[in-house]
PDB file of N, CA and C in Angstrom:
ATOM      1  N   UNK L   1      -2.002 -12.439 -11.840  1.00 90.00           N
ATOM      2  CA  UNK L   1      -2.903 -12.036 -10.798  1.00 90.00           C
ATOM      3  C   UNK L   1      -2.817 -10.512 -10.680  1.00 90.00           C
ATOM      4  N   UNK L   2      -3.876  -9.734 -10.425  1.00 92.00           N
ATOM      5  CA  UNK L   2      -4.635  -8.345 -10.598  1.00 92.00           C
ATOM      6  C   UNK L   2      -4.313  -8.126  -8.717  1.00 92.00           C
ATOM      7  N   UNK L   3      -3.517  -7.364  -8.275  1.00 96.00           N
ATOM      8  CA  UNK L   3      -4.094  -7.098  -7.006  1.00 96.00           C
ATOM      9  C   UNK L   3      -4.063  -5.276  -6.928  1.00 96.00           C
ATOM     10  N   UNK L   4      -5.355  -5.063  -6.596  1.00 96.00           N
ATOM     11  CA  UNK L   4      -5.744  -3.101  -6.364  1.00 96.00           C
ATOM     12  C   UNK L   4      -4.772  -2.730  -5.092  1.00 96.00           C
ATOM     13  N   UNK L   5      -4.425  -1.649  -4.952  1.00 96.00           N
ATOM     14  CA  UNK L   5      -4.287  -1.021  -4.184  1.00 96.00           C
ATOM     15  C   UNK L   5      -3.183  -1.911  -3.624  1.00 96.00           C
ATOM     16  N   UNK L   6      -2.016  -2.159  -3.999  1.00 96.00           N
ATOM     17  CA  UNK L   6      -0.947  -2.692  -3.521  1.00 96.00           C
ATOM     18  C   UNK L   6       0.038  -2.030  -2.855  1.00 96.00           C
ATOM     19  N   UNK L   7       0.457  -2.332  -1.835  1.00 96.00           N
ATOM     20  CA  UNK L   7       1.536  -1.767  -0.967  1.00 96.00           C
ATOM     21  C   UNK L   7       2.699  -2.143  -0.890  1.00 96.00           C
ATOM     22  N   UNK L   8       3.449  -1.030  -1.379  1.00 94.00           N
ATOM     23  CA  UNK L   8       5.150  -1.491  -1.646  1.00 94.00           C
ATOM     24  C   UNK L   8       6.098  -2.297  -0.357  1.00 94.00           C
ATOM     25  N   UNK L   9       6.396  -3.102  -0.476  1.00 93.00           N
ATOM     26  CA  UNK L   9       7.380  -3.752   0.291  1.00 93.00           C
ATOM     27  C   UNK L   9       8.705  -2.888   0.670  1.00 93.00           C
ATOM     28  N   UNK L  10       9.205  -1.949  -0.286  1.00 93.00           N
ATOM     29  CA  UNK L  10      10.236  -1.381  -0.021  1.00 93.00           C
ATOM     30  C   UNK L  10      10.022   0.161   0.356  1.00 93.00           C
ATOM     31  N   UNK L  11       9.224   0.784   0.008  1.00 90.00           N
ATOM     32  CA  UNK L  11       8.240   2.541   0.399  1.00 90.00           C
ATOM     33  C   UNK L  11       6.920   2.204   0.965  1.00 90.00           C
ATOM     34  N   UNK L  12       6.840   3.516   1.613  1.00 91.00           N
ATOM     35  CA  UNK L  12       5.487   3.437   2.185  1.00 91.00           C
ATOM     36  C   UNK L  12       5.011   4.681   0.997  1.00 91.00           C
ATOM     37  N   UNK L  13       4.366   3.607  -0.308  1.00 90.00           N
ATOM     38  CA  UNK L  13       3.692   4.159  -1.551  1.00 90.00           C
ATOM     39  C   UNK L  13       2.481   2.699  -1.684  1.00 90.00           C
ATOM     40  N   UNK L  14       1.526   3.436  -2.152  1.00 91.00           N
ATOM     41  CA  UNK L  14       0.151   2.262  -2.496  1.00 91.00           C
ATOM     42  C   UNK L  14       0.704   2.870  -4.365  1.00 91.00           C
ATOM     43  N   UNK L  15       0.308   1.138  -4.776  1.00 93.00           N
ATOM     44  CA  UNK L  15       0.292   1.704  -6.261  1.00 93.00           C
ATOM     45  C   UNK L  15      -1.432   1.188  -6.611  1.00 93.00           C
ATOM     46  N   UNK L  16      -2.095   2.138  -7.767  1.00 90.00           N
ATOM     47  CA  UNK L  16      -3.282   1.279  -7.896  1.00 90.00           C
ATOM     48  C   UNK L  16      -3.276   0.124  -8.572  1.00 90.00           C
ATOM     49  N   UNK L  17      -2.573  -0.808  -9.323  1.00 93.00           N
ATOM     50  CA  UNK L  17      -2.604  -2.304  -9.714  1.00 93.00           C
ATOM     51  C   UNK L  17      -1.011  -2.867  -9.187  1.00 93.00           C
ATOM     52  N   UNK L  18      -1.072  -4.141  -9.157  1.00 95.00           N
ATOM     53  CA  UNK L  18       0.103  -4.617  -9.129  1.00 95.00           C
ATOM     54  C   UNK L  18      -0.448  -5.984  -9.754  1.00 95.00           C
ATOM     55  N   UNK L  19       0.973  -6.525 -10.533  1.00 92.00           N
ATOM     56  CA  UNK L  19       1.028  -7.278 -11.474  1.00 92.00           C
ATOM     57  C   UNK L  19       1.721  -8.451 -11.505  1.00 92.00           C
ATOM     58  N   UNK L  20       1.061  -9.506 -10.744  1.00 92.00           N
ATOM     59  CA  UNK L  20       2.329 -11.025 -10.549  1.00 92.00           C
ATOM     60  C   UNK L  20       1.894 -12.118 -11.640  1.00 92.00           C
ATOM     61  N   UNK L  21       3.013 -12.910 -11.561  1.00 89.00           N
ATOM     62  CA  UNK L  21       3.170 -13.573 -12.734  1.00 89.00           C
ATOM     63  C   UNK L  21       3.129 -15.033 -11.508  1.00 89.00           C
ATOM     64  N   UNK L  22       2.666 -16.491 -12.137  1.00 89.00           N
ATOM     65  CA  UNK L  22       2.516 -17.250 -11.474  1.00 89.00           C
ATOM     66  C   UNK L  22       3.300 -17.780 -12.469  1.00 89.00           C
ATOM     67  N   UNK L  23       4.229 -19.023 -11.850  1.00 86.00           N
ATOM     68  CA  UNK L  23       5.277 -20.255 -12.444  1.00 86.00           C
ATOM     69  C   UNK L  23       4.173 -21.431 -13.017  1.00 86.00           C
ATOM     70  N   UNK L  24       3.247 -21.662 -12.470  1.00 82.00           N
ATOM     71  CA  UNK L  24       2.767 -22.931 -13.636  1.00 82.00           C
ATOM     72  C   UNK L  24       1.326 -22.738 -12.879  1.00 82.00           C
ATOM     73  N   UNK L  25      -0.051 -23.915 -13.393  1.00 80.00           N
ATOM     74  CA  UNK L  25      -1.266 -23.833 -13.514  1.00 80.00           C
ATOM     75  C   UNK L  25      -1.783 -24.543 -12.077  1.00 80.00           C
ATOM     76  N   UNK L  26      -0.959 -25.282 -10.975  1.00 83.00           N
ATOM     77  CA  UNK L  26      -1.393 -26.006  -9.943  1.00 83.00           C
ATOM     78  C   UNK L  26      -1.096 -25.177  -8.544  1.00 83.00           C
ATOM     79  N   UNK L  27      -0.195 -24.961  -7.971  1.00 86.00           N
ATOM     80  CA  UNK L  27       0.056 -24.207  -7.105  1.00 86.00           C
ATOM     81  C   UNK L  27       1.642 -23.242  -7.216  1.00 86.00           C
ATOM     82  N   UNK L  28       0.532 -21.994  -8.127  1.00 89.00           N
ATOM     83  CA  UNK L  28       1.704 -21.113  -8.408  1.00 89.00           C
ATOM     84  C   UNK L  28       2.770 -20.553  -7.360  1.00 89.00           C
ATOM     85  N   UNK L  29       4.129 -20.208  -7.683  1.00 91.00           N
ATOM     86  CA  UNK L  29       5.005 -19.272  -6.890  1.00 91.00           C
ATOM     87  C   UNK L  29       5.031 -18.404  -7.624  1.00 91.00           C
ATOM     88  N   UNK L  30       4.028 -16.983  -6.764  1.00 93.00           N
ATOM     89  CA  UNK L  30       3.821 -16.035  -7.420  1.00 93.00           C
ATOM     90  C   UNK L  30       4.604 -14.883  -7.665  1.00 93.00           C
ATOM     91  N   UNK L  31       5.195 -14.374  -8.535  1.00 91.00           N
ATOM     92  CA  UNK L  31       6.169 -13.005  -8.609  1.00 91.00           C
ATOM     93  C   UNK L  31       5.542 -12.222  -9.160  1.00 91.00           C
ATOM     94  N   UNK L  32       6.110 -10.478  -8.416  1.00 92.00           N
ATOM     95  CA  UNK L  32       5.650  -9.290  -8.821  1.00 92.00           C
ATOM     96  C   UNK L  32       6.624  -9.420 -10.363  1.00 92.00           C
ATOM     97  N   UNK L  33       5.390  -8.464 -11.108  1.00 90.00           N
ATOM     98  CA  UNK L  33       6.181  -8.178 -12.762  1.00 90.00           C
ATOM     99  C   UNK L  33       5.894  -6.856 -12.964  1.00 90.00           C
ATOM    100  N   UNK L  34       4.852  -6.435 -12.628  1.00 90.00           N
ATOM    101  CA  UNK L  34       5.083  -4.984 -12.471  1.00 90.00           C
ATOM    102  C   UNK L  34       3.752  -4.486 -11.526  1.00 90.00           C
ATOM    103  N   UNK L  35       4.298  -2.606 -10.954  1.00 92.00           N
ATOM    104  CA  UNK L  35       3.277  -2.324 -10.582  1.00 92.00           C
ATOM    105  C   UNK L  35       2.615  -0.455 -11.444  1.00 92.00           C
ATOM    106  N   UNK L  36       1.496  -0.949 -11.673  1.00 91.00           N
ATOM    107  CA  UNK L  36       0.965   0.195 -12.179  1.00 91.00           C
ATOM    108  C   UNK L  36       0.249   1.491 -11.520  1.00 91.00           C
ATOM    109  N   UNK L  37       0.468   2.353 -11.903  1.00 88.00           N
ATOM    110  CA  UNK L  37      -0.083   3.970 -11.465  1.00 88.00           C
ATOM    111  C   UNK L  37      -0.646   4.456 -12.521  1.00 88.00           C
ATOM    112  N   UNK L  38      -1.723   4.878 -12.626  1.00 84.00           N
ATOM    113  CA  UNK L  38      -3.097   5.497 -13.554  1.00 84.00           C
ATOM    114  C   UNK L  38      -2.528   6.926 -13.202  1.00 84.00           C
ATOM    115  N   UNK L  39      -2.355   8.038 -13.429  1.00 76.00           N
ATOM    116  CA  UNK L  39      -2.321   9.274 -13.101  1.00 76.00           C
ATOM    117  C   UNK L  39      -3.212  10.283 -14.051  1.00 76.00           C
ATOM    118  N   UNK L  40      -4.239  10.520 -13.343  1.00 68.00           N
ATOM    119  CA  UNK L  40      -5.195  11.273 -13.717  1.00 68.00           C
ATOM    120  C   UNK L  40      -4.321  12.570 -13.901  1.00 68.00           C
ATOM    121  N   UNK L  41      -4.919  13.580 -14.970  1.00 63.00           N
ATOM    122  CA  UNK L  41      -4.612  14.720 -15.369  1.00 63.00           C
ATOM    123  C   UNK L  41      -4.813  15.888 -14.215  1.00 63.00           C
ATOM    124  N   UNK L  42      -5.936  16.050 -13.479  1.00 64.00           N
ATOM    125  CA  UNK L  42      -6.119  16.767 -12.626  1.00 64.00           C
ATOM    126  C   UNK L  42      -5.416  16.998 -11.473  1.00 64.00           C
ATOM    127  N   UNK L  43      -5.160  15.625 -11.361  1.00 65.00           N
ATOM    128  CA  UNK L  43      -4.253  15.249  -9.566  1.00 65.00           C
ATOM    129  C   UNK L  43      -2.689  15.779 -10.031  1.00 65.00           C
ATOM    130  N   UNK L  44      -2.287  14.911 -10.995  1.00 60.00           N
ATOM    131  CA  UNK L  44      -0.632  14.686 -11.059  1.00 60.00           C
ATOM    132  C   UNK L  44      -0.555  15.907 -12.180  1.00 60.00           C
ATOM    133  N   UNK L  45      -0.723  17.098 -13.116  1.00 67.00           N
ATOM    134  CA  UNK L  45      -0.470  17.488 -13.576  1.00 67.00           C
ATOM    135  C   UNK L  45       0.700  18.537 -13.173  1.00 67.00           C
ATOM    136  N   UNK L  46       0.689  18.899 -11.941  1.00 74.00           N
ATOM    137  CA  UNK L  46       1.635  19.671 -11.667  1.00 74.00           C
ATOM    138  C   UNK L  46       2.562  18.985 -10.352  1.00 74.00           C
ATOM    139  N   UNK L  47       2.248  17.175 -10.361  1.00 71.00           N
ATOM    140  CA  UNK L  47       3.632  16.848  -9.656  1.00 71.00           C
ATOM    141  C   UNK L  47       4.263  15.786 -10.684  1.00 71.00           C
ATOM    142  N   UNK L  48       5.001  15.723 -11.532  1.00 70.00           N
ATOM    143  CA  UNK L  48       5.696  14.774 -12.359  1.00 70.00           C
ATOM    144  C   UNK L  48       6.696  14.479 -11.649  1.00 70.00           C
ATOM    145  N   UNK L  49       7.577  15.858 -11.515  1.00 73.00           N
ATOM    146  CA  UNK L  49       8.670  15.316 -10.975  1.00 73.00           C
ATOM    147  C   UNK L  49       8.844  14.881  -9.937  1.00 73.00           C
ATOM    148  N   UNK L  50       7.785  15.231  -8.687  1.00 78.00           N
ATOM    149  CA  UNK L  50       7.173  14.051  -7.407  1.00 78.00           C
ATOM    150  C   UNK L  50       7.108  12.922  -7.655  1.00 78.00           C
ATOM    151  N   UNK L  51       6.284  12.837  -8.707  1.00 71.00           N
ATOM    152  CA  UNK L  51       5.943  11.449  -8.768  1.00 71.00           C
ATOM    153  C   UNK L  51       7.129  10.116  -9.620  1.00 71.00           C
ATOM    154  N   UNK L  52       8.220  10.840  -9.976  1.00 76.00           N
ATOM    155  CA  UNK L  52       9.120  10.696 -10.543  1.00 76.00           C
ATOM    156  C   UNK L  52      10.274   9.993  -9.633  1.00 76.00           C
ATOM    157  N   UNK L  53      10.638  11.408  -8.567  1.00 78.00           N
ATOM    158  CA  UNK L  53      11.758  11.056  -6.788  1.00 78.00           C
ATOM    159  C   UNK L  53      10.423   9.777  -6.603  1.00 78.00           C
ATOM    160  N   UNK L  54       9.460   9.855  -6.716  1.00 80.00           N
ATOM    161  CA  UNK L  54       8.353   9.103  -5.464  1.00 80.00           C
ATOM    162  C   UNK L  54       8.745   7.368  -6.118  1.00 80.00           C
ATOM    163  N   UNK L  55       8.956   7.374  -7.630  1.00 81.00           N
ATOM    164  CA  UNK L  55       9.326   5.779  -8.262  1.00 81.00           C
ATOM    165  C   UNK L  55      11.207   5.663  -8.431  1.00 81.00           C
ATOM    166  N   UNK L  56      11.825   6.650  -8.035  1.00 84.00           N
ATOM    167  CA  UNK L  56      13.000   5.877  -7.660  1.00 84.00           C
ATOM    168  C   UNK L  56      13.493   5.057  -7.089  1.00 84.00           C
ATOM    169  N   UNK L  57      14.798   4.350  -7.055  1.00 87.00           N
ATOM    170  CA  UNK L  57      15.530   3.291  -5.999  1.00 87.00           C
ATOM    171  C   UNK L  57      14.461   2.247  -5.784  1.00 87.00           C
ATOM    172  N   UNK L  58      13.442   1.788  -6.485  1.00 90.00           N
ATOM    173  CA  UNK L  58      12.954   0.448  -6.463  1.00 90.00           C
ATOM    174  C   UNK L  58      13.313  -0.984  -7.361  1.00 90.00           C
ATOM    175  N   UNK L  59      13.264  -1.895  -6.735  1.00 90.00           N
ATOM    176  CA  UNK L  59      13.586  -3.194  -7.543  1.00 90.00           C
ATOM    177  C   UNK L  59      12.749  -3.503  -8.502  1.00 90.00           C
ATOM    178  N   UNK L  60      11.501  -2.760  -8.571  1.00 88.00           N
ATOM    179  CA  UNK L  60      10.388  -3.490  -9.692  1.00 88.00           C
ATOM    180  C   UNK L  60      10.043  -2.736 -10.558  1.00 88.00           C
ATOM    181  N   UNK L  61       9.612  -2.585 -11.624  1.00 85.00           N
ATOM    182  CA  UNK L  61       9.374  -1.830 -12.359  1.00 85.00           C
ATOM    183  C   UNK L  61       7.945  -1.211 -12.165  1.00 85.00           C
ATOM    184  N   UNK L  62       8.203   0.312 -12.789  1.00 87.00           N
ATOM    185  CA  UNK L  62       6.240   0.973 -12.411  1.00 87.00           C
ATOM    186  C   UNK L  62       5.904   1.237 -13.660  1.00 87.00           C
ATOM    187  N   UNK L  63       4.834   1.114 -14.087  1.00 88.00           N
ATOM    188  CA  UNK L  63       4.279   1.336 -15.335  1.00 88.00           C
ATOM    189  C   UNK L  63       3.374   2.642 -15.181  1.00 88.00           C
ATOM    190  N   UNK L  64       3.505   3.591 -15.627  1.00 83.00           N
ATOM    191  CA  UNK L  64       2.357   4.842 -15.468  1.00 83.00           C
ATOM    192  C   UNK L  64       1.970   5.221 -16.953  1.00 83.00           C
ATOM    193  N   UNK L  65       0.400   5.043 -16.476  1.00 84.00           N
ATOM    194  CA  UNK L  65      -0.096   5.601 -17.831  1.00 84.00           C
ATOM    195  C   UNK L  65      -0.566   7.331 -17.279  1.00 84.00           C
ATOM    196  N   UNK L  66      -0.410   8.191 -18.216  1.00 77.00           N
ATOM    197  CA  UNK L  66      -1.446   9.293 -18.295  1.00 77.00           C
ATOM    198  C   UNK L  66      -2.418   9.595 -18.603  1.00 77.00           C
ATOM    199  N   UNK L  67      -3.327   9.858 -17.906  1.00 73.00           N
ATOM    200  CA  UNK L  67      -4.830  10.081 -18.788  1.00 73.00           C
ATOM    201  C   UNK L  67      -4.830  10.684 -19.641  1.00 73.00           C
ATOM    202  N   UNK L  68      -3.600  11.778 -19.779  1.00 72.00           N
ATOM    203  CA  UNK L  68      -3.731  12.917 -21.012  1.00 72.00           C
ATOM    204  C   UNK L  68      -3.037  12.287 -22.076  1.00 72.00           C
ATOM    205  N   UNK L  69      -2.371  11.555 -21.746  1.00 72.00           N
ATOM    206  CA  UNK L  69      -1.576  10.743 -23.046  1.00 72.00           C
ATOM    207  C   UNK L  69      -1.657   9.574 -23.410  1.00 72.00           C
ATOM    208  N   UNK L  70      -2.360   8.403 -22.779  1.00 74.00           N
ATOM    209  CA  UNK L  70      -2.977   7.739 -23.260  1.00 74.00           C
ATOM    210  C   UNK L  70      -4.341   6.795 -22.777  1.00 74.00           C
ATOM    211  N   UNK L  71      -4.884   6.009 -24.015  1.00 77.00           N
ATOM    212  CA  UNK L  71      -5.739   6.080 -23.566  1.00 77.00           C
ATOM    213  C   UNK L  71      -5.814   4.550 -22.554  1.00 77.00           C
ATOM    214  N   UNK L  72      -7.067   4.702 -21.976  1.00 75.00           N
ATOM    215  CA  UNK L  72      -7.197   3.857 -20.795  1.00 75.00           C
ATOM    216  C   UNK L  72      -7.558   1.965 -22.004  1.00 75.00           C
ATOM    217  N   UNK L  73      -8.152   1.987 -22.774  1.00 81.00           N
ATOM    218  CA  UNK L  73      -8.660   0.906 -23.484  1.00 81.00           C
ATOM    219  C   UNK L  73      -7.436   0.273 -23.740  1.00 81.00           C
ATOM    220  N   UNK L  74      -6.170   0.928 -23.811  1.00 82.00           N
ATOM    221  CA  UNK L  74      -5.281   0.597 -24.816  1.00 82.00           C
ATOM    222  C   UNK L  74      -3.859   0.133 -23.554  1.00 82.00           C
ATOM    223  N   UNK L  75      -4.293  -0.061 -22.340  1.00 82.00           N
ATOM    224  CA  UNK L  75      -3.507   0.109 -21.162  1.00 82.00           C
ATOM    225  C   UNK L  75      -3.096  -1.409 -20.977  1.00 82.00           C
ATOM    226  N   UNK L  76      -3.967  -2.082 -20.944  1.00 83.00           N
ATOM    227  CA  UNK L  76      -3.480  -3.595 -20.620  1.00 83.00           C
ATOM    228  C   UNK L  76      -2.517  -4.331 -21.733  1.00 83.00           C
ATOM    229  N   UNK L  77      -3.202  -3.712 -23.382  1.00 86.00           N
ATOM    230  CA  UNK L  77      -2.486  -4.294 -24.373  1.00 86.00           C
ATOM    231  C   UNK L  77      -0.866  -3.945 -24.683  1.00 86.00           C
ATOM    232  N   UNK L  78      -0.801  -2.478 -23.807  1.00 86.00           N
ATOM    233  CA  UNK L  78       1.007  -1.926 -23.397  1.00 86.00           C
ATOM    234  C   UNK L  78       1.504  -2.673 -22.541  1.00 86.00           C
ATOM    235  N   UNK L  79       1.183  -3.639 -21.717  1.00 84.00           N
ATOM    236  CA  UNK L  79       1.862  -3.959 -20.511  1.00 84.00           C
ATOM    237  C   UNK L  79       2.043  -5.466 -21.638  1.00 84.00           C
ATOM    238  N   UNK L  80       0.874  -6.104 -22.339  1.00 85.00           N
ATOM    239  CA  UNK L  80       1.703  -7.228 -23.023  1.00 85.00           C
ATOM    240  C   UNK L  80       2.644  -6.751 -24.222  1.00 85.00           C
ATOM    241  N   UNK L  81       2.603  -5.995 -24.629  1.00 86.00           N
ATOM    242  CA  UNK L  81       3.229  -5.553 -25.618  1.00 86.00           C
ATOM    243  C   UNK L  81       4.973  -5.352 -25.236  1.00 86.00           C
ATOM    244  N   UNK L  82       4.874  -4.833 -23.723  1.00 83.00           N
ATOM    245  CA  UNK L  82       6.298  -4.914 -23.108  1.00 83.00           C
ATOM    246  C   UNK L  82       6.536  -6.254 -22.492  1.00 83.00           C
ATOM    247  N   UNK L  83       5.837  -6.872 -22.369  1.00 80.00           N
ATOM    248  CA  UNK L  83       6.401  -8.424 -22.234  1.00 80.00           C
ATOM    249  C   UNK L  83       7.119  -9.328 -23.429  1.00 80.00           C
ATOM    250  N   UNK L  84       6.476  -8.862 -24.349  1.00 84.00           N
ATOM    251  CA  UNK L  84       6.670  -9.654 -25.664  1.00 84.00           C
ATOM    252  C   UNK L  84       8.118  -9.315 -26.324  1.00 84.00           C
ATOM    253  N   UNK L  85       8.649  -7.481 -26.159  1.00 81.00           N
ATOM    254  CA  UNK L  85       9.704  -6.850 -26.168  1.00 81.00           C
ATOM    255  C   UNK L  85      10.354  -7.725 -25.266  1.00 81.00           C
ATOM    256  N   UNK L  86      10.243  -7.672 -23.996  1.00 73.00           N
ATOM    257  CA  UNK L  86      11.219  -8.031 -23.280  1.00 73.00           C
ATOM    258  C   UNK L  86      12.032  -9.837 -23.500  1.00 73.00           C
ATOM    259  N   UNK L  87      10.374 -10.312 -23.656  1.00 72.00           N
ATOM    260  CA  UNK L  87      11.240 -11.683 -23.670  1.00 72.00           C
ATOM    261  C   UNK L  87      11.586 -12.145 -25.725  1.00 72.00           C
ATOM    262  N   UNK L  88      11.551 -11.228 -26.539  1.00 74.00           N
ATOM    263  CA  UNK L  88      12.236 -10.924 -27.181  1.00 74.00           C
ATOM    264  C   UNK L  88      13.888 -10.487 -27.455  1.00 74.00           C
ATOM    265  N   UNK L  89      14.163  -9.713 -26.462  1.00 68.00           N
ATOM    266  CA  UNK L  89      15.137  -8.858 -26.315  1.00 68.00           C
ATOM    267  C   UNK L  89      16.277  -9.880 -25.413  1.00 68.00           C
TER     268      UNK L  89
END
């Protein structure tokens, strides 16, 4: 499940996607798996390391893509690509 504009349980931070995983196909128990931040080049170019203190000391993992470094088409197929690592690993 896709939810926009999600609000952290543990900071008062909005991320723009968050990412839950449901246990089976009838009435899921839904868990966060990750939450994502898009960071446009214009906005975040001169706060990294803000935005860096801003994803510390959390329990969940944040996924940030850069607009300058990669591309947006190729964004969803990284987040399975680290699933596949993980439950590999």
């Amino acid at each position: 499940m896709f939810v926009p504009q999600y609000k952290s349980p543990e900071k008062q931070i909005t991320y723009d996607i968050a990412i839950f995983y449901g246990d089976d196909n009838g009435s899921p128990k839904w868990s966060l798996k990750y939450v994502v931040e898009v960071d446009g080049y214009g906005v975040h170019k001169d706060r990294r390391v803000k935005d860096e203190l801003r994803d510390s000391n959390l329990s969940y993992e944040i996924l940030r893509f850069r607009e300058e470094s990669s591309d947006p088409k190729n964004w969803f197929g990284d987040i399975i690509k680290l699933d596949i690592e993980y439950k590999n690993s």
